[in-house]
Coordinates of C-alpha atoms in Angstrom, one line a residue:
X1 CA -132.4 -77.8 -94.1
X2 CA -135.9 -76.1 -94.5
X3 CA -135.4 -74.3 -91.5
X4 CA -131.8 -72.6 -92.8
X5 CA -133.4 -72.3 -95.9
X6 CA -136.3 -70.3 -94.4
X7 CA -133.7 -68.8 -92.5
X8 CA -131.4 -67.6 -95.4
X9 CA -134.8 -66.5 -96.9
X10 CA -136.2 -64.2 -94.0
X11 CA -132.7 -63.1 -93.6
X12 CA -132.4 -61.9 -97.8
X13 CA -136.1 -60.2 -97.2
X14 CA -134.6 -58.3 -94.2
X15 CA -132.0 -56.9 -96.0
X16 CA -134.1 -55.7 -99.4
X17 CA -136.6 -54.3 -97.3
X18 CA -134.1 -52.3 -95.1
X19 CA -132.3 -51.4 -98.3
X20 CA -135.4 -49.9 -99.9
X21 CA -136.2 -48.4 -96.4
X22 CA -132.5 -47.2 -96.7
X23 CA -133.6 -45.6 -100.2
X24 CA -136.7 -44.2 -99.5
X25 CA -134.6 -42.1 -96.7
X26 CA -132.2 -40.7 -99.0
X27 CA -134.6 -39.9 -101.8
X28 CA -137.0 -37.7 -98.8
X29 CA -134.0 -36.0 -97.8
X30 CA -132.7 -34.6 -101.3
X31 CA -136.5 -33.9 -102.5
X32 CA -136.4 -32.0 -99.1
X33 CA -133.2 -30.3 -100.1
X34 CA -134.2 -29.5 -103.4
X35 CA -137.4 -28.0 -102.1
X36 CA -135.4 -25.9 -99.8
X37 CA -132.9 -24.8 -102.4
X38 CA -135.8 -24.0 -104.4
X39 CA -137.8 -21.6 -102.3
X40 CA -134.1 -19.9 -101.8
X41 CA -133.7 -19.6 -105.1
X42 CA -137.6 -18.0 -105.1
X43 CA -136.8 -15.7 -102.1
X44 CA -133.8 -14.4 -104.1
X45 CA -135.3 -13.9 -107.0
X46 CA -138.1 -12.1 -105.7
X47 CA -136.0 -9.9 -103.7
X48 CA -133.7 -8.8 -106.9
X49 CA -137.2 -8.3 -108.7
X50 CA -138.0 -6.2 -106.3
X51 CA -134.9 -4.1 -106.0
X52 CA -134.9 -4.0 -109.9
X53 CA -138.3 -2.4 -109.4
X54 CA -136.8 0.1 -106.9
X55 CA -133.9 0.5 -109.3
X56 CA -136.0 1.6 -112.3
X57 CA -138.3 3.6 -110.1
X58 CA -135.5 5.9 -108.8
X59 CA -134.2 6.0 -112.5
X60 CA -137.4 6.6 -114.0
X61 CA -137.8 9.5 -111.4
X62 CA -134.2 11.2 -111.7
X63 CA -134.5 11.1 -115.7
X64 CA -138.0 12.5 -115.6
X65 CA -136.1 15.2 -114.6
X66 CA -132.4 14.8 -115.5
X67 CA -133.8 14.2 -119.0
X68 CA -134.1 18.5 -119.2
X69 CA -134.4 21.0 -117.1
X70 CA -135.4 24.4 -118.5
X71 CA -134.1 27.6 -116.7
X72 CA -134.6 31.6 -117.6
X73 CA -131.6 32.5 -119.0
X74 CA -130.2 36.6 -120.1
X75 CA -127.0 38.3 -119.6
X76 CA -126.8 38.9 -116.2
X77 CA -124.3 38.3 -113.6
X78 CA -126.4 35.1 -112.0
X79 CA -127.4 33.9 -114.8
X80 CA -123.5 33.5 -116.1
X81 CA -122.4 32.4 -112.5
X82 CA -124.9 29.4 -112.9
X83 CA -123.7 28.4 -116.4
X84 CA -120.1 28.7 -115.2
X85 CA -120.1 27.1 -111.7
X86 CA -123.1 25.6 -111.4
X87 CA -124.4 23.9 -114.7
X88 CA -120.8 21.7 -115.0
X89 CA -121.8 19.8 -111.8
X90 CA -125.2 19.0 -112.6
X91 CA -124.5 18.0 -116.3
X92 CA -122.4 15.5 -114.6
X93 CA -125.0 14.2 -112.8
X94 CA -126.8 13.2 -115.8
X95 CA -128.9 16.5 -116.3
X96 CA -129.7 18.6 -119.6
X97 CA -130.3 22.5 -119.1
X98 CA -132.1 24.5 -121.5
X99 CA -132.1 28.0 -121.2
X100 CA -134.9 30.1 -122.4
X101 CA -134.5 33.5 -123.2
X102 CA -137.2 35.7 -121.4
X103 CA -136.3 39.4 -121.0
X104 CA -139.0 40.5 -119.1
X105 CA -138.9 40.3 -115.6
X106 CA -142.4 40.0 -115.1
X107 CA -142.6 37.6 -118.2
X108 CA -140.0 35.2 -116.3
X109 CA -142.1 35.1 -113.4
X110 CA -145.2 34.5 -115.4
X111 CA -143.1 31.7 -117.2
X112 CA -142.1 30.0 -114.0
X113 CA -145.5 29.9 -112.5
X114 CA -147.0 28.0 -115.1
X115 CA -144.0 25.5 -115.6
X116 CA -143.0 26.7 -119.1
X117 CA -139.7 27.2 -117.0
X118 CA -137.8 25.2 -113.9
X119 CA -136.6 27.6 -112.2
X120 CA -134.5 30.7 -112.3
X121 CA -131.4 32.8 -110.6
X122 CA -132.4 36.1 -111.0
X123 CA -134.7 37.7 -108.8
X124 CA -134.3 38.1 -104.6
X125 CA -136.6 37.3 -101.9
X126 CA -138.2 40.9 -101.9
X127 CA -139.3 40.8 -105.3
X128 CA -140.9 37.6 -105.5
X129 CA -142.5 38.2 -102.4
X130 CA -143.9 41.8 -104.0
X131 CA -145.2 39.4 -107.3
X132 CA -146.5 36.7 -105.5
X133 CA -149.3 39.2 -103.7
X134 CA -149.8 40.9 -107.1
X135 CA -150.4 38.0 -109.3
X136 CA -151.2 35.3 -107.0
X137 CA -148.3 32.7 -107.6
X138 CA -146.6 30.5 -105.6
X139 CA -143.2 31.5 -106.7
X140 CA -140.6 29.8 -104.0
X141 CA -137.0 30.9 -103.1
X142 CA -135.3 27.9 -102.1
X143 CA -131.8 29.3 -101.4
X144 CA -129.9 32.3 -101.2
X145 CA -127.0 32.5 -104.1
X146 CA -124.0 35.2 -104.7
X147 CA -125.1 38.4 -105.3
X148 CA -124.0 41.4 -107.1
X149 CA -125.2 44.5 -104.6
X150 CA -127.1 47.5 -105.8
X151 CA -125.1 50.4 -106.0
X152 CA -124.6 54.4 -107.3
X153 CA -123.1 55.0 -109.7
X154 CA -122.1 57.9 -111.4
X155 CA -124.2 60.4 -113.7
X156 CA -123.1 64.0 -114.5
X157 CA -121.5 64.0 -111.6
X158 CA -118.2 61.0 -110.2
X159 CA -118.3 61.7 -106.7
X160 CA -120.8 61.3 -103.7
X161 CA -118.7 64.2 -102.5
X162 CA -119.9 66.6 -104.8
X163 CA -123.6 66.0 -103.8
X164 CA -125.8 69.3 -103.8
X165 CA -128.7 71.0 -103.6
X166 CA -131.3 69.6 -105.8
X167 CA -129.3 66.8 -107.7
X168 CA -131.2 64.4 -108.9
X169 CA -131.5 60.2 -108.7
X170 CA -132.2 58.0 -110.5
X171 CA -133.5 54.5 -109.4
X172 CA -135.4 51.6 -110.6
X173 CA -139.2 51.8 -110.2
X174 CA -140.5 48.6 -109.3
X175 CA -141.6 48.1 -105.5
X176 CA -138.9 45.6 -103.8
X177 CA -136.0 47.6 -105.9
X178 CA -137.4 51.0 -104.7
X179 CA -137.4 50.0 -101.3
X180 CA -133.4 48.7 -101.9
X181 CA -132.4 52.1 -103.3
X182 CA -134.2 53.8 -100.9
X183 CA -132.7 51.7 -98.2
X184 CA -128.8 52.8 -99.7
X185 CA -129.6 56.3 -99.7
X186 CA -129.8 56.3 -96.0
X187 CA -127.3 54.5 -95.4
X188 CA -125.3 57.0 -96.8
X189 CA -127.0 59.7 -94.9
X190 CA -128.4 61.1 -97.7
X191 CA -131.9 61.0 -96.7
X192 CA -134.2 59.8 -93.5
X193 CA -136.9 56.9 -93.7
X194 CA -139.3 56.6 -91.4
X195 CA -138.3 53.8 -88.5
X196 CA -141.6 52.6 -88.0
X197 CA -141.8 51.5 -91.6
X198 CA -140.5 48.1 -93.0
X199 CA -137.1 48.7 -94.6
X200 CA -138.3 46.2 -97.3
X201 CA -141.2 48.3 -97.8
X202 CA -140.1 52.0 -98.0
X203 CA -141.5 54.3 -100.9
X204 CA -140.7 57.8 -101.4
X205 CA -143.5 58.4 -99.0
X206 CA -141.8 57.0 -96.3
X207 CA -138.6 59.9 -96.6
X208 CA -138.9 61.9 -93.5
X209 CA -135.8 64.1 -94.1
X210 CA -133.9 65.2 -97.9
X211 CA -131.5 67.8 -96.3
X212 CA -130.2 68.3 -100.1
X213 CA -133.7 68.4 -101.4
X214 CA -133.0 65.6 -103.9
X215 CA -135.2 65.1 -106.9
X216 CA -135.8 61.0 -107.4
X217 CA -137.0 59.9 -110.7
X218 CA -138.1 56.0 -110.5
X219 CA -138.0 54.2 -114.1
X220 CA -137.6 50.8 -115.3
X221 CA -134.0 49.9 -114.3
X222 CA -132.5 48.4 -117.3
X223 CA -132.9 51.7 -118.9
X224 CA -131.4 53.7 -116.0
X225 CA -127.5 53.5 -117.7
X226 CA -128.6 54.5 -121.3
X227 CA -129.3 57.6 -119.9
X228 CA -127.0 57.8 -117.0
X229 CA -125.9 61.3 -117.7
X230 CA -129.4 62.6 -117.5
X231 CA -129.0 62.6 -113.5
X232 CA -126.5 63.6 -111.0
X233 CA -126.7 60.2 -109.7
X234 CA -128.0 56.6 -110.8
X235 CA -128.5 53.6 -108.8
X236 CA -128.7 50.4 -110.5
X237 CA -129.2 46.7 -109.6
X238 CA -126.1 44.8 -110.1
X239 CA -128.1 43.0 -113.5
X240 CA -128.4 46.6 -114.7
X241 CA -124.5 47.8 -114.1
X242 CA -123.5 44.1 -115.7
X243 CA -125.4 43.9 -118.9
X244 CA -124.3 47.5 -119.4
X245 CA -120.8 46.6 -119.0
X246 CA -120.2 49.2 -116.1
X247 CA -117.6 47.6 -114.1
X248 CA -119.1 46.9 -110.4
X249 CA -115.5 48.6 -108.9
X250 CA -116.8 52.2 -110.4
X251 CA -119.6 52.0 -107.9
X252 CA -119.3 55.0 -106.0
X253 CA -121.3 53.3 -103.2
X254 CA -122.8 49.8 -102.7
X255 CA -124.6 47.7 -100.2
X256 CA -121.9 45.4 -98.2
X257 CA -121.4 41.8 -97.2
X258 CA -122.6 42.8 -93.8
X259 CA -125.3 45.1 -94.7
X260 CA -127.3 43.9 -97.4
X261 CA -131.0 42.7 -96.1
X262 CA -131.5 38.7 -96.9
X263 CA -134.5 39.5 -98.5
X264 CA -132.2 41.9 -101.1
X265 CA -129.9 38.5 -102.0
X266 CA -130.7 36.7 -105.2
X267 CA -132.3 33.3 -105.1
X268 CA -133.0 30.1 -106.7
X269 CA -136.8 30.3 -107.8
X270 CA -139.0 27.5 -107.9
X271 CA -142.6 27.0 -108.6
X272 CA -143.4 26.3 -105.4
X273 CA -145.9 23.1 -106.4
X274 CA -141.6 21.7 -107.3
X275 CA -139.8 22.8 -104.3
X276 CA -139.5 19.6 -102.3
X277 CA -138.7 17.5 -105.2
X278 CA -135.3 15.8 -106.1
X279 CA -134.1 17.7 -108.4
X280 CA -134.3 21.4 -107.1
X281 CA -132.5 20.0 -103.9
X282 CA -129.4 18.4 -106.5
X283 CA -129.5 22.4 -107.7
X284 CA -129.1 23.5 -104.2
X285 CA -126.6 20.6 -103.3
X286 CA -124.6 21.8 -106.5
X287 CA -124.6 25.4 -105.2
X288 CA -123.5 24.5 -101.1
X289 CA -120.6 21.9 -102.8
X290 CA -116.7 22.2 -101.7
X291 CA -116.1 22.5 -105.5
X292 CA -118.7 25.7 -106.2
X293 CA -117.1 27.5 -103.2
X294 CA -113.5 27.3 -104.8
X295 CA -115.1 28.2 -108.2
X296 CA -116.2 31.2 -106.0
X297 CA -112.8 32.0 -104.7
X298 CA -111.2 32.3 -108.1
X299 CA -114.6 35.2 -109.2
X300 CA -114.5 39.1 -108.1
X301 CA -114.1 39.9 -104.6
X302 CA -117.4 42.4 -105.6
X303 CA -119.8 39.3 -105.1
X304 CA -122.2 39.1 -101.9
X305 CA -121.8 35.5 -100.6
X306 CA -124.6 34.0 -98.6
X307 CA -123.3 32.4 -95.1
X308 CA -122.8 28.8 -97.0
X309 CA -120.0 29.9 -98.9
X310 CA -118.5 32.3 -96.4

């Protein structure tokens, strides 16, 4: 009877210890679990923290920017292009654009180089080359944009056919826009550069032949249509002929789609410390879109187009 007892006894001890054995097991395996679940939990949360970080990063940077973005603004033909095909799309992408009225072309220039504007639409390639070696900026065309081109127009006299002996011409004075003038005159045949010189560079110097002895008066070119009927002839930039109101279609000759000189189209100008940040390339992105190119198709067949929108 001791023995069974004993027995029964040994055989009750078994079975507690093997049941707290049993317990021990589960309570490892769910600690373990928990742990597991845990350090997911931590991973995951880490990782969002981290693309949080990224997220506020890239939004602190786009609305450092998007937040305003000041541009020279005047009456010219670029300037309204932008604000009509241009500006919609980027004010959708979360940008404000504040124009700033500078009327000076120098004083624009001056302005961009020392950031109290963004950028501008309203000068070519030529041009800011010329400033940059004058003044020692870093002013950066970025990208070609439509262009109004440079033409003759009438003075005292409405046709190229009636050219004679002495007339006179009148064209802007600055460097790049000399060159440009001087460049359409002998296109037309009217006078002879020199080959070995630069067409981007001519000056009246350069003229190696005037059969018709033509007299050229340079002079700032916004003042060129005001007094219009001075000269035979006038040539004006396509800013000059717009904020006059002279309708581009009178020109009596203009540079073409095919022969205009890609340093004579207009450009988007950046300080060129900006160029390779975000926002001047969502400029240029706005101006190479599907939608600006059938805003394009629906403006005056008078426009240069750069090969992107062709």
């Amino acid at each position: 009877m001791k023995k069974s007892v004993k027995f029964v006894t040994a055989l009750l001890t078994a079975a507690i210890l093997a049941s707290l054995t049993g317990c021990s097991g589960s309570t490892g395996t769910a600690s373990t679990e928990a742990e597991a679940g845990e350090t997911v939990e931590a991973e995951e949360a880490e990782e969002a923290e981290e693309q949080t970080e990224e997220a506020e990063e890239e939004t602190s940077e786009i609305s450092e920017y998007a937040r305003e973005l000041k541009y020279r603004r005047m009456p010219t033909a670029t300037s309204d292009l932008f604000e009509a095909g241009i500006a919609p799309i980027l004010e959708r992408e979360g940008y404000t654009l504040t124009p700033v009225e500078i009327t000076d072309s120098i004083q624009r220039e001056i302005a961009l180089s020392e950031d109290e504007i963004d950028f501008h639409v309203d000068s070519h390639a030529a041009y800011v080359a010329s400033f940059n070696e004058s003044y020692d900026t870093d002013l950066t065309p970025v990208l070609p944009i439509p262009t109004v081109p440079t033409g003759i127009y009438s003075g005292s006299k409405d046709d190229l056919a009636d050219i004679e002996e002495g007339d006179t011409i009148a064209f802007p004075s600055d460097a790049s826009n000399e060159a440009r003038s001087l460049l359409l005159l002998s296109t037309l045949g009217l006078i002879t550069m020199d080959e070995d010189v630069e067409q981007t560079q001519y000056t009246l110097a350069d003229i190696v032949e005037n059969p018709y002895n033509l007299e050229f008066t340079e002079m700032d070119g916004s003042t060129i249509p005001s007094v219009r009927e001075d000269f035979a002839y006038v040539i004006l930039r396509g800013s000059d002929a717009y904020n006059s109101g002279i309708d581009f279609a009178t020109a009596l000759a203009a540079e073409s789609q095919d022969a205009i000189l890609e340093d004579n189209l207009m450009e988007l100008v950046v300080n060129g410390t900006h160029k390779d940040e975000g926002w001047v390339q969502d400029i240029i992105d706005a101006y190479q879109s599907e939608e600006f190119k059938e805003f394009m198709e629906t403006q005056s067949d008078f426009w240069i187009l750069p090969d992107y929108l062709q």
